[in-house]
């Protein structure tokens, strides 16, 4: 069994769930190593499988003036150092087909951004690396779209695919999480992940001094969405964490404070232990009789 299939099976077998977590973007080598160290220390206390997440380039920032990260070459070097230093699998995202081969040499999971979840050429290029592919559901998509997106990965010869709910547009500057999607996305016949941080974005919902807009967010509702997801019985959680969210250069309003990660995970595991969400409820529609 190759390493991707082994990791995929390990994540699928996680009890009660696996975790994809880390800061939104690589700010510096020093910062990313610090976050990896502390995140692993906290998550290890609970025995949860952890895949460390960070992006080398935020290509879909609201403003062209916003911080994007160190770029492909430098970013992959830093992620490789994290992988070696802390023996952690890595998940990071791609935005172009041309990035997939290089990213596949470092990352264990290649993430497809929500805006690009239907882009066939990108999905196929990512699939051909043989790495696990995590496809985020577009904010504009029905859950049924993910069945087709996952199938594109499989038809390209890669069975290691998972799908991720990250909210649905609710008006122009808000997202809403429909828990039904967490159930319906199981029709893709693969692990279902809930992004409990991006799903609370308010896209382009914050006006900036001097003009322009940026994305806001509802960080205080992250526990609410997380509790819902584990009660439904998702296979994994995706969350962005930061040691100083108020000064994070990207998506600060929806990054969870590192200092509260342990407390939140403890509660979520307790909920997951008592829910029967991963098993379908057997409904008997025969007439009730005395």
Short mmCIF file of C-alpha atoms in Angstrom, two decimals:
data_model
loop_
_atom_site.label_atom_id
_atom_site.label_comp_id
_atom_site.label_asym_id
_atom_site.label_seq_id
_atom_site.Cartn_x
_atom_site.Cartn_y
_atom_site.Cartn_z
CA UNK A 1 0.00 0.00 0.00
CA UNK A 2 1.43 3.41 -0.97
CA UNK A 3 1.77 6.23 1.57
CA UNK A 4 -1.24 8.20 0.29
CA UNK A 5 -3.58 5.22 0.54
CA UNK A 6 -2.21 4.39 4.00
CA UNK A 7 -2.81 7.95 5.24
CA UNK A 8 -6.24 8.01 3.63
CA UNK A 9 -7.24 4.80 5.39
CA UNK A 10 -5.83 6.12 8.68
CA UNK A 11 -7.96 9.27 8.39
CA UNK A 12 -11.08 7.33 7.43
CA UNK A 13 -10.66 5.16 10.51
CA UNK A 14 -10.27 8.14 12.87
CA UNK A 15 -12.30 7.91 16.06
CA UNK A 16 -14.14 10.17 16.51
CA UNK A 17 -12.73 12.45 13.75
CA UNK A 18 -9.51 13.69 12.16
CA UNK A 19 -8.31 17.28 12.10
CA UNK A 20 -6.89 19.50 9.36
CA UNK A 21 -5.58 22.56 11.20
CA UNK A 22 -3.08 25.39 11.06
CA UNK A 23 -2.79 29.08 10.20
CA UNK A 24 -4.42 30.35 7.03
CA UNK A 25 -1.20 31.37 5.30
CA UNK A 26 2.55 31.04 5.77
CA UNK A 27 3.61 34.33 7.35
CA UNK A 28 7.23 33.33 8.00
CA UNK A 29 9.24 30.17 8.58
CA UNK A 30 9.61 30.99 12.27
CA UNK A 31 5.88 31.53 12.73
CA UNK A 32 4.78 28.41 10.89
CA UNK A 33 7.20 26.20 12.84
CA UNK A 34 5.92 27.69 16.10
CA UNK A 35 2.28 27.03 15.14
CA UNK A 36 3.06 23.49 13.99
CA UNK A 37 4.81 22.70 17.27
CA UNK A 38 2.01 23.98 19.49
CA UNK A 39 -0.81 22.59 17.35
CA UNK A 40 0.73 19.12 17.38
CA UNK A 41 1.31 19.26 21.14
CA UNK A 42 -2.33 20.15 21.79
CA UNK A 43 -3.90 17.72 19.33
CA UNK A 44 -1.65 14.86 20.45
CA UNK A 45 -3.23 15.00 23.90
CA UNK A 46 -6.45 13.68 22.37
CA UNK A 47 -4.97 11.13 19.97
CA UNK A 48 -6.64 12.73 16.96
CA UNK A 49 -4.98 12.28 13.54
CA UNK A 50 -3.63 15.71 12.58
CA UNK A 51 -2.77 17.07 9.15
CA UNK A 52 -1.10 20.49 9.39
CA UNK A 53 -2.51 23.15 7.09
CA UNK A 54 -1.17 26.39 5.67
CA UNK A 55 -1.18 28.10 2.28
CA UNK A 56 1.82 29.28 0.27
CA UNK A 57 -0.28 31.68 -1.83
CA UNK A 58 -3.74 33.13 -1.24
CA UNK A 59 -4.54 33.77 -4.89
CA UNK A 60 -8.19 34.63 -4.28
CA UNK A 61 -7.76 37.50 -1.83
CA UNK A 62 -10.49 40.16 -1.95
CA UNK A 63 -7.97 42.92 -2.70
CA UNK A 64 -4.85 42.87 -4.87
CA UNK A 65 -3.15 44.85 -2.10
CA UNK A 66 -3.62 42.08 0.47
CA UNK A 67 -0.87 39.78 1.73
CA UNK A 68 -0.74 36.54 -0.26
CA UNK A 69 2.10 34.54 1.26
CA UNK A 70 5.66 33.60 0.22
CA UNK A 71 4.73 31.96 -3.07
CA UNK A 72 5.08 28.44 -4.42
CA UNK A 73 8.82 27.80 -4.27
CA UNK A 74 9.60 29.37 -0.91
CA UNK A 75 6.33 28.21 0.62
CA UNK A 76 6.93 24.57 -0.26
CA UNK A 77 10.42 24.74 1.24
CA UNK A 78 8.92 25.96 4.51
CA UNK A 79 6.18 23.32 4.52
CA UNK A 80 8.81 20.65 3.89
CA UNK A 81 10.67 21.86 6.98
CA UNK A 82 7.48 21.59 9.04
CA UNK A 83 6.91 18.08 7.74
CA UNK A 84 10.41 16.94 8.67
CA UNK A 85 10.75 18.82 11.96
CA UNK A 86 7.46 17.64 13.47
CA UNK A 87 6.70 14.48 11.49
CA UNK A 88 3.38 15.89 10.34
CA UNK A 89 1.47 15.27 7.10
CA UNK A 90 0.74 18.49 5.23
CA UNK A 91 -2.34 19.88 3.47
CA UNK A 92 -2.13 22.95 1.25
CA UNK A 93 -4.15 24.35 -1.63
CA UNK A 94 -3.50 24.83 -5.34
CA UNK A 95 -5.05 27.32 -7.73
CA UNK A 96 -3.56 26.30 -11.06
CA UNK A 97 -2.96 22.95 -12.76
CA UNK A 98 0.70 23.84 -13.22
CA UNK A 99 1.22 23.91 -9.42
CA UNK A 100 0.03 20.37 -8.75
CA UNK A 101 3.16 18.40 -9.56
CA UNK A 102 5.42 20.53 -7.36
CA UNK A 103 2.90 20.64 -4.52
CA UNK A 104 2.43 16.88 -4.74
CA UNK A 105 6.12 16.37 -3.97
CA UNK A 106 5.60 17.97 -0.52
CA UNK A 107 1.94 17.91 0.46
CA UNK A 108 0.13 14.76 1.57
CA UNK A 109 -3.27 16.29 0.86
CA UNK A 110 -3.89 18.71 -2.00
CA UNK A 111 -6.82 21.00 -1.36
CA UNK A 112 -9.04 22.38 -4.11
CA UNK A 113 -10.42 25.82 -3.17
CA UNK A 114 -14.20 26.24 -3.09
CA UNK A 115 -14.20 28.71 -6.00
CA UNK A 116 -12.49 26.07 -8.16
CA UNK A 117 -14.38 22.92 -7.12
CA UNK A 118 -15.79 22.32 -10.61
CA UNK A 119 -12.62 23.03 -12.61
CA UNK A 120 -12.02 19.72 -14.35
CA UNK A 121 -8.45 20.35 -15.51
CA UNK A 122 -7.39 21.38 -12.01
CA UNK A 123 -9.11 18.39 -10.41
CA UNK A 124 -7.52 15.97 -12.87
CA UNK A 125 -4.04 17.49 -12.47
CA UNK A 126 -4.33 17.23 -8.69
CA UNK A 127 -5.65 13.67 -8.90
CA UNK A 128 -2.75 12.53 -11.07
CA UNK A 129 -0.27 13.35 -8.30
CA UNK A 130 -1.67 10.35 -6.42
CA UNK A 131 -2.08 12.45 -3.27
CA UNK A 132 -5.26 12.68 -1.23
CA UNK A 133 -7.53 15.36 -2.68
CA UNK A 134 -9.75 17.49 -0.43
CA UNK A 135 -12.38 19.32 -2.48
CA UNK A 136 -14.10 22.24 -0.84
CA UNK A 137 -17.73 22.71 -1.87
CA UNK A 138 -18.29 25.99 -3.66
CA UNK A 139 -20.30 28.56 -1.77
CA UNK A 140 -22.51 28.69 -4.86
CA UNK A 141 -23.00 24.92 -5.19
CA UNK A 142 -25.54 22.37 -4.10
CA UNK A 143 -24.13 19.41 -2.22
CA UNK A 144 -24.92 17.19 -5.23
CA UNK A 145 -22.17 18.94 -7.21
CA UNK A 146 -19.59 17.31 -4.96
CA UNK A 147 -20.64 13.87 -6.17
CA UNK A 148 -19.50 14.86 -9.66
CA UNK A 149 -16.33 16.57 -8.45
CA UNK A 150 -15.29 13.52 -6.44
CA UNK A 151 -16.00 11.31 -9.43
CA UNK A 152 -13.65 13.41 -11.57
CA UNK A 153 -10.85 12.53 -9.14
CA UNK A 154 -11.67 8.82 -9.30
CA UNK A 155 -11.95 8.78 -13.09
CA UNK A 156 -8.44 10.27 -13.20
CA UNK A 157 -7.23 7.16 -11.37
CA UNK A 158 -7.18 8.38 -7.77
CA UNK A 159 -9.51 6.86 -5.17
CA UNK A 160 -8.19 9.02 -2.31
CA UNK A 161 -10.70 11.87 -2.25
CA UNK A 162 -12.67 13.73 0.42
CA UNK A 163 -15.21 16.54 0.23
CA UNK A 164 -15.52 19.57 2.48
CA UNK A 165 -18.47 21.78 3.43
CA UNK A 166 -17.53 25.45 3.89
CA UNK A 167 -20.86 27.29 3.84
CA UNK A 168 -23.33 28.58 1.26
CA UNK A 169 -23.86 32.15 0.11
CA UNK A 170 -26.70 33.85 1.96
CA UNK A 171 -27.14 37.19 0.27
CA UNK A 172 -24.12 39.17 -0.87
CA UNK A 173 -21.89 39.33 2.21
CA UNK A 174 -22.74 36.34 4.33
CA UNK A 175 -22.58 32.54 4.46
CA UNK A 176 -24.87 30.07 6.14
CA UNK A 177 -24.11 26.48 7.12
CA UNK A 178 -26.86 24.04 6.18
CA UNK A 179 -26.31 20.88 8.27
CA UNK A 180 -28.24 18.88 5.68
CA UNK A 181 -25.24 19.23 3.36
CA UNK A 182 -23.11 17.28 5.82
CA UNK A 183 -25.50 14.38 5.36
CA UNK A 184 -26.15 14.78 1.63
CA UNK A 185 -22.45 15.04 0.78
CA UNK A 186 -22.04 11.44 1.93
CA UNK A 187 -23.53 10.55 -1.44
CA UNK A 188 -20.03 11.22 -2.81
CA UNK A 189 -19.00 7.97 -1.07
CA UNK A 190 -15.96 9.45 0.63
CA UNK A 191 -15.03 11.14 3.92
CA UNK A 192 -16.93 14.34 4.67
CA UNK A 193 -15.07 17.26 6.27
CA UNK A 194 -16.60 20.37 7.85
CA UNK A 195 -14.69 23.63 7.55
CA UNK A 196 -15.74 25.28 10.78
CA UNK A 197 -13.85 28.53 10.24
CA UNK A 198 -14.19 29.64 6.59
CA UNK A 199 -17.87 28.81 6.78
CA UNK A 200 -18.25 31.81 9.08
CA UNK A 201 -16.72 34.33 6.69
CA UNK A 202 -18.61 37.42 5.62
CA UNK A 203 -17.18 37.78 2.09
CA UNK A 204 -16.21 41.34 1.20
CA UNK A 205 -18.35 42.37 4.14
CA UNK A 206 -15.96 44.76 5.87
CA UNK A 207 -15.33 48.27 4.56
CA UNK A 208 -11.78 49.54 4.91
CA UNK A 209 -10.62 53.02 5.85
CA UNK A 210 -9.56 54.80 2.70
CA UNK A 211 -11.87 52.72 0.53
CA UNK A 212 -12.13 49.11 -0.53
CA UNK A 213 -13.45 46.04 1.25
CA UNK A 214 -12.17 42.93 2.98
CA UNK A 215 -13.78 39.78 4.30
CA UNK A 216 -15.12 39.84 7.83
CA UNK A 217 -16.23 36.93 9.94
CA UNK A 218 -18.07 35.60 12.97
CA UNK A 219 -15.35 33.93 15.03
CA UNK A 220 -17.60 33.71 18.09
CA UNK A 221 -19.84 31.23 16.24
CA UNK A 222 -17.05 28.75 15.41
CA UNK A 223 -17.95 26.58 18.44
CA UNK A 224 -21.60 26.56 17.32
CA UNK A 225 -20.79 25.27 13.84
CA UNK A 226 -18.21 22.82 15.23
CA UNK A 227 -20.69 21.36 17.71
CA UNK A 228 -23.24 20.92 14.95
CA UNK A 229 -20.76 19.20 12.63
CA UNK A 230 -19.55 16.63 15.13
CA UNK A 231 -23.10 15.92 16.27
CA UNK A 232 -24.06 15.18 12.67
CA UNK A 233 -21.08 12.83 12.54
CA UNK A 234 -18.57 14.26 10.08
CA UNK A 235 -15.37 12.32 9.43
CA UNK A 236 -13.07 15.30 9.82
CA UNK A 237 -12.86 18.94 10.84
CA UNK A 238 -10.97 21.68 9.03
CA UNK A 239 -10.09 24.72 11.09
CA UNK A 240 -7.65 27.59 10.92
CA UNK A 241 -5.89 28.52 14.14
CA UNK A 242 -3.62 31.43 15.00
CA UNK A 243 -1.64 32.60 18.00
CA UNK A 244 -2.63 36.25 17.41
CA UNK A 245 -5.82 36.37 15.32
CA UNK A 246 -6.34 40.11 15.63
CA UNK A 247 -3.04 40.69 13.85
CA UNK A 248 -3.25 37.83 11.34
CA UNK A 249 -2.63 39.18 7.82
CA UNK A 250 -5.26 36.90 6.25
CA UNK A 251 -8.73 35.89 7.49
CA UNK A 252 -8.09 37.06 11.03
CA UNK A 253 -11.83 37.28 11.84
CA UNK A 254 -12.32 33.56 11.23
CA UNK A 255 -9.18 32.06 12.72
CA UNK A 256 -9.62 30.31 16.08
CA UNK A 257 -7.29 31.41 18.90
CA UNK A 258 -4.60 28.82 19.54
CA UNK A 259 -5.01 29.36 23.29
CA UNK A 260 -8.57 27.95 23.08
CA UNK A 261 -7.87 25.01 20.77
CA UNK A 262 -7.52 22.43 23.55
CA UNK A 263 -10.69 23.56 25.30
CA UNK A 264 -12.74 23.41 22.09
CA UNK A 265 -11.41 20.01 21.02
CA UNK A 266 -12.16 18.55 24.45
CA UNK A 267 -15.80 19.59 24.12
CA UNK A 268 -16.13 18.43 20.51
CA UNK A 269 -14.73 15.00 21.29
CA UNK A 270 -17.21 14.64 24.16
CA UNK A 271 -20.08 15.44 21.80
CA UNK A 272 -18.77 13.09 19.13
CA UNK A 273 -18.52 10.23 21.63
CA UNK A 274 -22.24 10.30 22.40
CA UNK A 275 -23.74 11.08 19.00
CA UNK A 276 -24.88 8.38 16.61
CA UNK A 277 -24.59 10.75 13.66
CA UNK A 278 -22.33 8.52 11.58
CA UNK A 279 -25.01 5.84 11.43
CA UNK A 280 -28.18 6.41 9.41
CA UNK A 281 -31.36 6.43 11.45
CA UNK A 282 -33.50 3.45 10.53
CA UNK A 283 -37.01 4.87 10.08
CA UNK A 284 -39.87 2.41 10.27
CA UNK A 285 -42.89 3.67 8.34
CA UNK A 286 -45.15 0.71 8.98
CA UNK A 287 -48.38 1.65 10.80
CA UNK A 288 -48.03 1.98 14.55
CA UNK A 289 -50.31 -0.38 16.40
CA UNK A 290 -51.18 -0.76 20.08
#
